[in-house]
Amino acid sequence: MKFMFNFITLLITLGSTQFAFSKSKYGELAKPLSAYPSSLRSNEAHPDFWSLIPFYVSQRDEKSCSLASLTTVLNAALRNTKTRSDQPYFTQDSLLKFSDSALWKKNLGPKGQGVTLHEIKTITEELLKKLNLKNASVTLFQPGQTDQVSLTAFRRILIENEKSDQDFIIVNYVQGLITQDSQTGHLAPIGAYNESKKEVLILDPDRQWYEPYWTKDENLLKAMATVDPVSQKQRGLIWIRLND
Ligand SMILES: [Ca+2]
């Protein structure tokens, strides 16, 4: 009887321990894509999603969201030029090597803390130049605030970007303001925008923990309108246009 009592006590303790340390992965604001498959079966074509998803990679470690995001985006951008049997797509390692980026070497190394928004803009511009994409450009958007003016400007970019797979967005936001993760800065490509629902699909490279998730554009604006403690600058997004 005493054994049974101790066994039940142990089960209760284990159960309460699990509840104490585990919480909902996605919370209230993020909706995992697999739970909403019909969200991509509308009349809208979602050209970015269908260009990016074949190349959607998982970041190789916690610092490498910039490397994973650019691997996904650049493979999508170059997919129509890599048609020969001797033309591999980029892996994260081969892109890092090809870039020869001092910023990546420093920030993804043992003492690095990842890459800021301004740094990924510089790295992207260097890569576009190396890839001889002469007409390409990178635009920075830092909303700074969550007011109506900022929301309208953000929506204008999302609507314009949704029209074509000749441009892509990488967003810099606080992951934990969308999901239930830590309150740290993060980078991820935007997969799609549903204008009627005002929802953005984030292709989070943190694939060990997440699949792509939808969130309201207002939520993403709040997570972007924050200050990066490393750079002391506002977060935001870069908009990569191949034919500017
Ligand atoms: Ca686009």
Coordinates of C-alpha atoms and ligand atoms in Angstrom, one line a residue:
M1 CA 0.0 0.0 0.0
K2 CA 2.8 2.3 0.9
F3 CA 4.6 1.5 -2.4
M4 CA 1.4 2.3 -4.2
F5 CA 1.1 5.6 -2.4
N6 CA 4.7 6.5 -3.2
F7 CA 4.2 5.5 -6.9
I8 CA 1.1 7.7 -7.2
T9 CA 2.9 10.6 -5.5
L10 CA 5.8 10.2 -8.0
L11 CA 3.4 10.3 -11.0
I12 CA 1.7 13.5 -9.6
T13 CA 5.2 15.1 -9.0
L14 CA 6.4 14.2 -12.6
G15 CA 3.2 15.5 -14.0
S16 CA 3.4 18.8 -12.2
T17 CA 7.1 19.1 -13.2
Q18 CA 6.2 18.8 -16.8
F19 CA 3.5 21.4 -16.5
A20 CA 5.9 23.7 -14.7
F21 CA 8.5 23.7 -17.5
S22 CA 6.5 23.1 -20.6
K23 CA 4.2 25.6 -22.3
S24 CA 2.4 25.9 -25.5
K25 CA 4.9 26.2 -28.4
Y26 CA 2.9 28.6 -30.5
G27 CA 0.7 30.4 -28.0
E28 CA -2.2 32.5 -29.1
L29 CA -0.6 34.6 -31.9
A30 CA 1.1 32.0 -34.2
K31 CA -0.9 29.4 -36.2
P32 CA 1.2 26.5 -37.5
L33 CA 0.9 26.0 -41.2
S34 CA 0.0 22.3 -41.1
A35 CA -3.1 23.1 -39.0
Y36 CA -4.2 25.6 -41.7
P37 CA -3.3 23.9 -45.0
S38 CA -6.3 25.5 -46.8
S39 CA -4.7 28.9 -46.1
L40 CA -2.5 28.4 -49.3
R41 CA -5.3 27.0 -51.4
S42 CA -7.1 30.2 -52.2
N43 CA -7.2 31.9 -55.5
E44 CA -4.1 33.8 -54.6
A45 CA -1.0 32.4 -56.2
H46 CA 1.5 33.2 -53.4
P47 CA 4.5 33.2 -55.8
D48 CA 7.1 33.8 -53.0
F49 CA 5.9 30.8 -51.1
W50 CA 6.2 28.4 -54.0
S51 CA 9.6 29.7 -54.9
L52 CA 11.0 29.6 -51.4
I53 CA 9.5 26.4 -50.0
P54 CA 11.7 24.0 -52.1
F55 CA 14.8 25.7 -50.6
Y56 CA 13.6 26.2 -47.0
V57 CA 16.4 25.1 -44.7
S58 CA 16.9 24.7 -41.0
Q59 CA 19.4 27.0 -39.4
R60 CA 22.6 25.0 -38.5
D61 CA 22.8 26.6 -35.0
E62 CA 21.2 29.3 -32.9
K63 CA 23.3 32.1 -34.4
S64 CA 22.7 31.2 -38.0
C65 CA 19.2 32.4 -38.8
S66 CA 20.7 35.0 -41.2
L67 CA 22.7 32.4 -43.1
A68 CA 19.7 30.0 -43.3
S69 CA 17.4 32.8 -44.4
L70 CA 19.8 34.0 -47.2
T71 CA 20.4 30.4 -48.3
T72 CA 16.7 29.9 -48.8
V73 CA 16.2 33.3 -50.5
L74 CA 19.2 33.2 -52.8
N75 CA 18.5 29.6 -54.0
A76 CA 14.9 30.7 -54.8
A77 CA 16.3 33.8 -56.6
L78 CA 18.8 31.8 -58.6
R79 CA 16.7 28.7 -59.2
N80 CA 16.1 29.4 -62.9
T81 CA 19.9 29.9 -63.5
K82 CA 21.0 26.6 -61.9
T83 CA 19.7 24.3 -64.6
R84 CA 23.0 22.5 -65.4
S85 CA 24.0 19.2 -63.8
D86 CA 27.2 20.7 -62.5
Q87 CA 25.5 23.7 -60.8
P88 CA 24.6 22.9 -57.2
Y89 CA 22.3 24.9 -55.0
F90 CA 23.8 26.7 -52.1
T91 CA 24.0 25.0 -48.7
Q92 CA 24.6 27.1 -45.6
D93 CA 28.3 26.0 -45.6
S94 CA 28.9 26.7 -49.3
L95 CA 27.1 30.1 -49.1
L96 CA 29.3 31.1 -46.1
K97 CA 32.4 30.0 -48.0
F98 CA 31.3 31.8 -51.2
S99 CA 30.5 35.0 -49.4
D100 CA 33.9 35.2 -47.7
S101 CA 32.0 37.7 -45.5
A102 CA 34.0 39.2 -42.6
L103 CA 30.7 40.0 -40.9
W104 CA 29.5 36.4 -41.0
K105 CA 32.9 35.1 -39.9
K106 CA 32.9 37.4 -36.9
N107 CA 29.2 37.0 -35.9
L108 CA 28.7 33.3 -36.5
G109 CA 32.0 32.4 -34.8
P110 CA 32.5 31.1 -31.3
K111 CA 32.2 34.6 -29.7
G112 CA 29.6 35.9 -32.2
Q113 CA 26.0 36.9 -31.3
G114 CA 24.4 36.5 -34.7
V115 CA 23.8 39.2 -37.3
T116 CA 21.8 42.5 -37.0
L117 CA 19.5 44.0 -39.6
H118 CA 22.0 46.4 -40.9
E119 CA 24.6 43.6 -41.1
I120 CA 22.4 41.3 -43.1
K121 CA 21.7 44.2 -45.5
T122 CA 25.4 44.6 -46.0
I123 CA 26.0 40.9 -46.4
T124 CA 23.1 40.6 -48.9
E125 CA 24.4 43.6 -51.0
E126 CA 27.9 42.0 -51.1
L127 CA 26.4 38.7 -52.2
L128 CA 24.3 40.2 -54.9
K129 CA 27.3 41.9 -56.2
K130 CA 29.4 38.7 -56.2
L131 CA 26.5 36.9 -57.9
N132 CA 26.6 39.6 -60.6
L133 CA 23.0 40.5 -60.1
K134 CA 23.5 44.0 -61.3
N135 CA 19.9 45.2 -61.2
A136 CA 19.2 43.9 -57.7
S137 CA 18.7 46.2 -54.7
V138 CA 18.1 45.9 -51.0
T139 CA 15.8 48.3 -49.2
L140 CA 15.6 48.7 -45.4
F141 CA 12.3 49.2 -43.6
Q142 CA 12.5 50.1 -39.9
P143 CA 9.0 51.0 -38.6
G144 CA 10.1 52.1 -35.2
Q145 CA 6.5 52.4 -34.1
T146 CA 3.3 50.4 -34.2
D147 CA 1.0 53.3 -35.2
Q148 CA -1.4 53.4 -38.2
V149 CA 1.2 55.2 -40.4
S150 CA 3.7 52.4 -39.8
L151 CA 1.1 49.7 -40.3
T152 CA -0.1 51.2 -43.5
A153 CA 3.5 51.4 -44.8
F154 CA 4.2 47.8 -43.8
R155 CA 1.0 46.6 -45.5
R156 CA 2.0 48.4 -48.7
I157 CA 5.3 46.6 -48.7
L158 CA 3.7 43.2 -48.0
I159 CA 1.1 43.7 -50.8
E160 CA 3.7 44.8 -53.3
N161 CA 6.0 42.0 -52.4
E162 CA 3.2 39.4 -52.7
K163 CA 2.8 40.2 -56.4
S164 CA 5.9 38.6 -57.7
D165 CA 8.7 36.1 -57.0
Q166 CA 11.2 38.6 -58.2
D167 CA 11.5 40.1 -54.8
F168 CA 11.7 38.6 -51.3
I169 CA 11.6 39.9 -47.7
I170 CA 13.7 38.8 -44.7
V171 CA 12.2 40.1 -41.5
N172 CA 14.1 40.9 -38.3
Y173 CA 11.8 40.5 -35.3
V174 CA 11.6 39.3 -31.7
Q175 CA 10.7 35.6 -32.1
G176 CA 9.1 35.4 -28.6
L177 CA 6.6 38.2 -29.4
I178 CA 5.1 35.9 -32.0
T179 CA 5.7 32.4 -30.6
Q180 CA 6.2 31.4 -27.0
D181 CA 10.0 31.4 -27.5
S182 CA 12.7 33.6 -25.8
Q183 CA 12.6 37.3 -26.3
T184 CA 15.6 37.3 -28.7
G185 CA 16.1 38.8 -32.1
H186 CA 15.6 36.6 -35.1
L187 CA 15.6 36.6 -38.9
A188 CA 13.3 34.7 -41.3
P189 CA 12.0 35.0 -44.8
I190 CA 8.4 35.9 -45.4
G191 CA 6.6 33.1 -47.3
A192 CA 3.3 34.8 -48.1
Y193 CA 0.8 37.5 -47.3
N194 CA -2.9 37.0 -47.1
E195 CA -4.2 40.5 -47.7
S196 CA -7.8 39.8 -46.9
K197 CA -7.0 38.1 -43.6
K198 CA -4.1 40.5 -42.9
E199 CA -1.9 37.5 -42.1
V200 CA 1.8 36.9 -42.8
L201 CA 3.4 33.5 -43.3
I202 CA 6.8 33.3 -41.6
L203 CA 9.2 30.6 -42.9
D204 CA 11.0 30.4 -39.5
P205 CA 14.5 28.8 -40.1
D206 CA 14.4 27.6 -36.5
R207 CA 13.0 24.3 -37.8
Q208 CA 14.1 22.2 -34.9
W209 CA 11.3 23.9 -33.0
Y210 CA 8.9 25.4 -35.6
E211 CA 7.2 24.8 -38.9
P212 CA 6.1 27.9 -40.9
Y213 CA 3.4 29.8 -39.1
W214 CA 0.9 32.5 -39.9
T215 CA 0.5 35.6 -37.7
K216 CA -1.4 38.9 -38.0
D217 CA 0.6 41.6 -39.7
E218 CA 0.0 43.8 -36.6
N219 CA 1.7 41.2 -34.4
L220 CA 4.7 41.1 -36.7
L221 CA 4.9 44.9 -36.8
K222 CA 5.0 44.9 -33.0
A223 CA 7.8 42.3 -33.0
M224 CA 9.7 44.3 -35.6
A225 CA 9.3 47.7 -33.9
T226 CA 11.8 46.9 -31.2
V227 CA 15.4 47.8 -30.6
D228 CA 18.3 45.4 -31.1
P229 CA 20.4 45.6 -27.9
V230 CA 23.6 44.7 -29.9
S231 CA 23.3 47.4 -32.6
Q232 CA 21.1 49.8 -30.5
K233 CA 19.1 50.2 -33.7
Q234 CA 15.5 49.4 -34.6
R235 CA 14.7 46.0 -36.1
G236 CA 12.6 45.8 -39.2
L237 CA 13.1 44.1 -42.6
I238 CA 15.1 44.0 -45.8
W239 CA 13.3 43.8 -49.1
I240 CA 15.5 42.2 -51.8
R241 CA 14.4 43.2 -55.3
L242 CA 16.1 41.3 -58.2
N243 CA 15.1 43.8 -60.9
D244 CA 14.9 47.2 -59.5
Ligands
CA1 CA 7.8 38.8 -53.7

